Amino acid sequence: MNDTLAGWLQILALAGALALTHRPLGDHLAHCLTNSRHLRPERLVYRAGGVNAGTDQTWAVYLRAMLAFSLVSVLFLYAFLRLQNQLPLSLGTRPMPPDQAFDTAASFVTNTNWQSYSGESALGHLVQMAGLAVQNFVSAAVGIAIVATLIRGFTRQRTDRVGNFWVDLTRITLRVLLPLAFVFAMVLVAAGVIQNFHGAHSVTTIAGQHQSITGGPVASQEAIKELGTNGGGFYNANSAHPLENPTGFTNLAEIYLMLVIPFSLPRTFGTMTGDRRQGHALLAVMALIWAASVAVATANELHSVSSPAGHAAGGMLEGKEQRFGIWGSVLFAVSTTLTSCGAVNSAHDSFSPGGGGLLIFNMMLGEIAPGGTGSGLYGILVLAVVAVFVAGLMVGRTPEYLGKKLGSREMKFASLYILTTPALVLAGSGIAMALPGQRAAMANPGPHGFSEVLYAFTSAANNNGSAFAGLSANTVWYNTALGLVMIFGRFLPMVFVLALAGSLARQRPVPVTAGTLPTHRPQFVGLLTGVILIVVGLTFFPALALGPLAEGLH
Amino acid sequence: MPATTHRVSGGLLDPRQLVTSFPAALRKLDPRLMVHNPVMFVVEVGAVLTTLSAVKDPGVFPWVITVWLWLTSVFANLSEAVAEGRGKAQAETLRRTRTRTTARRLTGWRPGAGPGDEEEVPAAQLRLGDHVVVEAGQIIPGDGDVVEGLASVDESAITGESAPVIRESGGDRSAVTGGTTVLSDRIIVKITSRPGETFIDRMIALVEGAARQKTPNEIALNILLASLTIIFLVAVVTLQPFAIFAGAEQSIVILVALVVALIPTTIGALLSAIGIAGMDRLVQRNVLAMSGRAVEAAGDVNTLLLDKTGTITLGNRQAAEFLPVDGVGADELADAAQLSSLADETPEGRSVVVLAKQRHALRARGEGELEHATFVPFTAQTRMSGVDIDGRRIRKGAAGAVTAWVTEGGGAAGEEVGRITERISAGGGTPLVVAVQDRQGARVLGVIHLKDVIKEGIRDRFEELRRMGIRTVMITGDNPLTARAIAEEAGVDDFLAEATPEDKMALIKREQAGGKLVAMTGDGTNDAPALAQADVGVAMNTGTSAAKEAGNMVDLDSNPTKLIEIVEIGKQLLITRGALTTFSIANDVAKYFAIIPAMFAAAYPGLDKLNIMRLHSPASAVSSAIIFNALIIVALIPLALRGVRYRPSSAAALLSRNIWVYGLGGLVLPFLGIKLIDLLVQLVPGLH
């Protein structure tokens, strides 16, 4: 079987698996978010936490609960990392320095999983399992909880209640993430991913040298790392490491895992709003952008080869694992940058300028195609609000989406949302480039060096977490700056989404007539895709021109 | 009072208006005014920065950019000034009518108590509830209701219509407007508005735009535009450190030019003109909207409540055919019908005479031609009219009344008459029975079929409304049977028969409970609550002051059909905003392709590939983009004032069309425009 055929079969298998599973999973999610019955283990959790699970919260109370939970998470994780040498299973690791511990805590609580440390040498098993993996679950659940409130904003009427944070958090974790992660951890173990509590093994390599290899509970962490679009690897090499991602099959399974929840949420949206076609339209936009990105990146990596070695290898193979090849690496890279996952199985720094630029652009889209768990859907919904606003005017009505009017309040929150992430990316990169000391962290001169900085801030602000590599980001300045950017990039948009949800839930819906802008047709799919590409393109064109474009155009 | 009042002609922009509005546009450069429009405020700040830069470091290029940035600000103000100027002319004429009228105030006047004492006071001193007397040739000093007398009034000062109207005490034609002139007779008016808050005062404020507040949708759009402006500001400010790293530090002039090119100046400049022009288009159709909010709501209306009479049907029923009973000739019935209607001056009566003449060649005889004829006029008690002539007594009237009259005269109406009248009623018509009493006794000759005449083209209008997603409900006092027949013939979606004001109110509330927006017209005092409840309530100018107070629009022509036009104007206003926003954003793509290579091709020669327009030089490229950006504002002023073309169709079809025209057009046009301007400016020394 040649590479091309294998590549196509991978894509088809992936698309087929997603097509088969997005309905049941989407409906299951909808059921969890609307059903009024509490399960016995959930009731135990509520009793332990003193939660009144019977009442819904206003958006402001929901926000406070979410922020309080996240703040406690950051503090807990920070303390954990600083004190890990005093805890069992530490494997003799030292406490993490304060700036790096802040960066790491912010990174895992915000679902970013930017890692300025090397997992196997800096962390013990307990921190990995009880610290990071726990955040992998709950940060993903928080994302889904926030999108649940936005969906309820559309479905509920004349109420100030958008849901109960503790109930949403508990249910998503217990009913969705834990069972799925468990099953897929088993699958990964069966396929060769390790799961043990070993410390460092010393092995003798073929060349006769000694190498130290750390074992650990990898498979359990790997499953939720992809499923929750977290992306933080057990090992520094992340999914390029043979113990995390040993074969082509595990590679495909990991790609499937990072895509499955984000691609199922539009179904959840359609089911909850009672109009499945609305979900289909959003799914179509996501799938369209994802497919186009896979196509362009693959073509770039296969054909834009300049070196004789590259020609001999049949593509840009530098920095890619031989066992995945170009197709398996590009598919992973595109999916990870479009989902806010940030796991990597290849060095994005070594992609062709066009391919690497596209990976940056993917993140700049705001993680919406299909985006992170929850954050992808709320991101695309906010963009849909903006698209509907402009298009709605063009049909001669004050705009409305799913029967809810988009007035000045709604536009204020939507505008603030779309403003936040680009401002963080550009301001962060701008400051880094203006400080001579921080520029020195680049591994490369010229436009490629700039791309490394731009990539880092784009990744942090969009809560992706993947790195272009090259940039030496473990400095006090980068740890602090990126940590802050991750926190603002995660929670500010959530504030605006919750406020938007509250504002929508208060309204009485407007009936649909022939004069209403239809938001389920191919016309709207095209419109929304166009709005996303143009708004993002216009925002980042100058920066991209000085990075990937300057490097790629000759 | 001039007999014909100057009215602002609709639609087109007179180029002279651009010149005359120029001083006003310059005055609007005051930063305290500009700050209300965030997009254009950024342009002005940018213009100040480039001016400073050009003074410090003079050259052709900085000065070209500086001049065109100032022009961009001026052009934006110009659009607003022109839009306002169109209302000013009308306000001027209105003001002239609000002369220092003196009022003849009556003290101690009571209904039926005869004229009390009279004193002359300036109109400005009139208070609510004062009574004034106005005689032929005098100007009515303030808004009010006629409480005694009847007069013909020239209302051309506000309506532009020179034909006089009748105003009388009691009923729904009692309202008079200050500033209009009494032509004949004498009336006593009770003042219902405070000085300075009269209808004319409000009208002046409205057409001048002084009372203009940003509408909800305009605020929402402004928020979006402001946030886009901030995004582009951040993108350009942060570009400088990137550029320094690339070894291509940019001048202030270039950075300002890039910001101005990117922020949505086209829509930012025209937004306020679009709103003023929308109100102006209503004024041109003789409709006064009390708020811009109401105009926007008109675009959103889901349900139109339309009065049958005057909107769907012509004002009056007309005789459509003569249906004789067995044994009676059609000519005989027509002759009798005509004779009995000769003295009937109602439109229905006249239509009987006309029908007899057209169908049966019966000349209408003058009343004087008939000797020994005694005409019996219609009264509410007898419910019939007729004539006694040469021993024959002919009667025409409501079926019940005439059959009773026949029975009284010893005759019998017969079943056939009942069948005919029922058939007519079922078809939505009104039967008038014609009977005669002569030597052969009393008997029914036949039935006249009176029909409501549906206005021509109204069916197509409703079809259009349906395509726009608007439901029409006919309101009528007719019985359900008649109402249904007319509703079917006219093609309305629903009807409310035997409607009382309470029914109307209940219907509006029911629709609104389902989230729908309702528009209606009304004129009577008992319409006032419904007018106030409706989202768009259009009061007829002939109506009572209570109705005018309750509605949020007043139609000076008192033409209920205009409700449909009002909805279309509301839609057109929103579409114009959306279309120009799309156009404005789409323009940015071409500007990037002009400016980015101009900025960085020196540092990274590969970026010259982005210069797909092959612009002459960096300086000419940036200048061309800025000049295009400024000129497009002027070029679009007529469109902003006229509104984009609107044809009623479904939302999906409208969107497709507007995306093609304004989205794709906005993408392509600037490529051509910038290239053309570049071909010209490259000839300027210092720009190549």
Short mmCIF file of N, CA and C in Angstrom, two decimals, chain B residues 35-94:
data_model
loop_
_atom_site.label_atom_id
_atom_site.label_comp_id
_atom_site.label_asym_id
_atom_site.label_seq_id
_atom_site.Cartn_x
_atom_site.Cartn_y
_atom_site.Cartn_z
N VAL B 35 -16.70 62.46 18.44
CA VAL B 35 -16.46 61.34 19.35
C VAL B 35 -17.68 60.42 19.45
N HIS B 36 -18.84 60.93 19.04
CA HIS B 36 -20.04 60.08 19.06
C HIS B 36 -19.99 59.01 17.99
N ASN B 37 -19.12 59.21 17.03
CA ASN B 37 -18.98 58.21 15.97
C ASN B 37 -17.56 57.65 16.05
N PRO B 38 -17.39 56.54 16.79
CA PRO B 38 -16.03 56.08 17.10
C PRO B 38 -15.16 55.85 15.85
N VAL B 39 -15.79 55.33 14.80
CA VAL B 39 -14.99 55.02 13.61
C VAL B 39 -14.40 56.30 13.02
N MET B 40 -15.26 57.31 12.85
CA MET B 40 -14.77 58.53 12.22
C MET B 40 -13.90 59.35 13.18
N PHE B 41 -14.09 59.15 14.47
CA PHE B 41 -13.23 59.83 15.44
C PHE B 41 -11.79 59.34 15.29
N VAL B 42 -11.65 58.04 15.09
CA VAL B 42 -10.32 57.48 14.87
C VAL B 42 -9.69 58.10 13.61
N VAL B 43 -10.51 58.29 12.57
CA VAL B 43 -9.98 58.90 11.35
C VAL B 43 -9.49 60.32 11.64
N GLU B 44 -10.28 61.05 12.42
CA GLU B 44 -9.90 62.43 12.70
C GLU B 44 -8.60 62.49 13.52
N VAL B 45 -8.52 61.63 14.53
CA VAL B 45 -7.28 61.59 15.33
C VAL B 45 -6.11 61.25 14.42
N GLY B 46 -6.33 60.29 13.52
CA GLY B 46 -5.28 59.92 12.57
C GLY B 46 -4.88 61.10 11.70
N ALA B 47 -5.87 61.88 11.28
CA ALA B 47 -5.57 63.04 10.43
C ALA B 47 -4.72 64.06 11.19
N VAL B 48 -5.02 64.23 12.48
CA VAL B 48 -4.22 65.15 13.29
C VAL B 48 -2.78 64.65 13.37
N LEU B 49 -2.63 63.34 13.60
CA LEU B 49 -1.28 62.76 13.71
C LEU B 49 -0.49 62.95 12.42
N THR B 50 -1.13 62.66 11.27
CA THR B 50 -0.38 62.80 10.01
C THR B 50 -0.08 64.26 9.73
N THR B 51 -0.99 65.16 10.15
CA THR B 51 -0.71 66.59 9.95
C THR B 51 0.55 66.97 10.71
N LEU B 52 0.62 66.57 11.97
CA LEU B 52 1.82 66.89 12.76
C LEU B 52 3.06 66.30 12.10
N SER B 53 2.90 65.07 11.65
CA SER B 53 4.04 64.40 11.03
C SER B 53 4.45 65.10 9.74
N ALA B 54 3.45 65.54 8.97
CA ALA B 54 3.74 66.20 7.70
C ALA B 54 4.39 67.57 7.92
N VAL B 55 3.99 68.23 9.00
CA VAL B 55 4.60 69.54 9.30
C VAL B 55 6.06 69.35 9.71
N LYS B 56 6.27 68.34 10.51
CA LYS B 56 7.62 68.09 11.03
C LYS B 56 8.54 67.61 9.93
N ASP B 57 8.00 66.80 9.07
CA ASP B 57 8.82 66.11 8.08
C ASP B 57 8.13 66.20 6.72
N PRO B 58 8.12 67.41 6.11
CA PRO B 58 7.26 67.63 4.94
C PRO B 58 7.67 66.79 3.73
N GLY B 59 6.73 66.60 2.87
CA GLY B 59 6.97 65.84 1.64
C GLY B 59 5.66 65.71 0.91
N VAL B 60 5.73 65.31 -0.34
CA VAL B 60 4.48 65.19 -1.11
C VAL B 60 3.60 64.09 -0.52
N PHE B 61 4.20 62.94 -0.24
CA PHE B 61 3.41 61.80 0.23
C PHE B 61 2.69 62.07 1.56
N PRO B 62 3.42 62.56 2.59
CA PRO B 62 2.68 62.82 3.85
C PRO B 62 1.55 63.82 3.66
N TRP B 63 1.78 64.82 2.82
CA TRP B 63 0.73 65.81 2.64
C TRP B 63 -0.46 65.26 1.87
N VAL B 64 -0.18 64.42 0.87
CA VAL B 64 -1.30 63.80 0.13
C VAL B 64 -2.17 62.98 1.09
N ILE B 65 -1.50 62.18 1.91
CA ILE B 65 -2.26 61.34 2.87
C ILE B 65 -3.03 62.23 3.84
N THR B 66 -2.34 63.26 4.36
CA THR B 66 -2.98 64.14 5.34
C THR B 66 -4.24 64.78 4.75
N VAL B 67 -4.08 65.36 3.56
CA VAL B 67 -5.23 66.04 2.94
C VAL B 67 -6.38 65.06 2.75
N TRP B 68 -6.08 63.87 2.27
CA TRP B 68 -7.17 62.92 2.01
C TRP B 68 -7.78 62.36 3.28
N LEU B 69 -7.01 62.30 4.36
CA LEU B 69 -7.61 61.85 5.62
C LEU B 69 -8.59 62.91 6.12
N TRP B 70 -8.20 64.19 6.01
CA TRP B 70 -9.14 65.24 6.41
C TRP B 70 -10.38 65.20 5.52
N LEU B 71 -10.15 64.97 4.23
CA LEU B 71 -11.30 64.89 3.33
C LEU B 71 -12.22 63.73 3.72
N THR B 72 -11.61 62.62 4.14
CA THR B 72 -12.44 61.47 4.57
C THR B 72 -13.37 61.90 5.70
N SER B 73 -12.82 62.61 6.68
CA SER B 73 -13.65 63.08 7.80
C SER B 73 -14.73 64.02 7.30
N VAL B 74 -14.33 64.95 6.40
CA VAL B 74 -15.30 65.93 5.91
C VAL B 74 -16.41 65.23 5.12
N PHE B 75 -16.03 64.27 4.29
CA PHE B 75 -17.04 63.57 3.47
C PHE B 75 -18.05 62.85 4.36
N ALA B 76 -17.55 62.27 5.45
CA ALA B 76 -18.47 61.59 6.37
C ALA B 76 -19.48 62.59 6.93
N ASN B 77 -18.96 63.75 7.36
CA ASN B 77 -19.86 64.77 7.90
C ASN B 77 -20.80 65.30 6.83
N LEU B 78 -20.26 65.34 5.61
CA LEU B 78 -21.06 65.86 4.51
C LEU B 78 -22.31 65.00 4.30
N SER B 79 -22.14 63.69 4.38
CA SER B 79 -23.29 62.81 4.16
C SER B 79 -24.37 63.11 5.19
N GLU B 80 -23.93 63.33 6.44
CA GLU B 80 -24.91 63.61 7.48
C GLU B 80 -25.55 64.98 7.25
N ALA B 81 -24.71 65.96 6.87
CA ALA B 81 -25.22 67.32 6.66
C ALA B 81 -26.21 67.36 5.51
N VAL B 82 -25.91 66.62 4.44
CA VAL B 82 -26.83 66.61 3.30
C VAL B 82 -28.16 65.99 3.72
N ALA B 83 -28.07 64.88 4.45
CA ALA B 83 -29.30 64.21 4.88
C ALA B 83 -30.13 65.15 5.76
N GLU B 84 -29.44 65.89 6.64
CA GLU B 84 -30.17 66.81 7.51
C GLU B 84 -30.72 68.00 6.72
N GLY B 85 -29.93 68.43 5.72
CA GLY B 85 -30.31 69.60 4.94
C GLY B 85 -31.63 69.41 4.22
N ARG B 86 -31.89 68.16 3.82
CA ARG B 86 -33.13 67.89 3.11
C ARG B 86 -34.33 68.13 4.00
N GLY B 87 -34.18 67.87 5.28
CA GLY B 87 -35.28 68.13 6.20
C GLY B 87 -35.41 69.61 6.53
N LYS B 88 -34.25 70.30 6.48
CA LYS B 88 -34.26 71.71 6.88
C LYS B 88 -35.19 72.55 6.03
N ALA B 89 -35.20 72.29 4.72
CA ALA B 89 -36.03 73.07 3.82
C ALA B 89 -37.48 72.95 4.25
N GLN B 90 -37.86 71.74 4.61
CA GLN B 90 -39.24 71.54 5.01
C GLN B 90 -39.54 72.19 6.35
N ALA B 91 -38.56 72.11 7.24
CA ALA B 91 -38.74 72.73 8.55
C ALA B 91 -38.94 74.23 8.41
N GLU B 92 -38.23 74.82 7.43
CA GLU B 92 -38.33 76.25 7.20
C GLU B 92 -39.77 76.65 6.87
N THR B 93 -40.40 75.90 5.93
CA THR B 93 -41.77 76.22 5.57
C THR B 93 -42.70 76.03 6.75
N LEU B 94 -42.42 74.99 7.52
CA LEU B 94 -43.28 74.75 8.68
C LEU B 94 -43.17 75.89 9.68
#
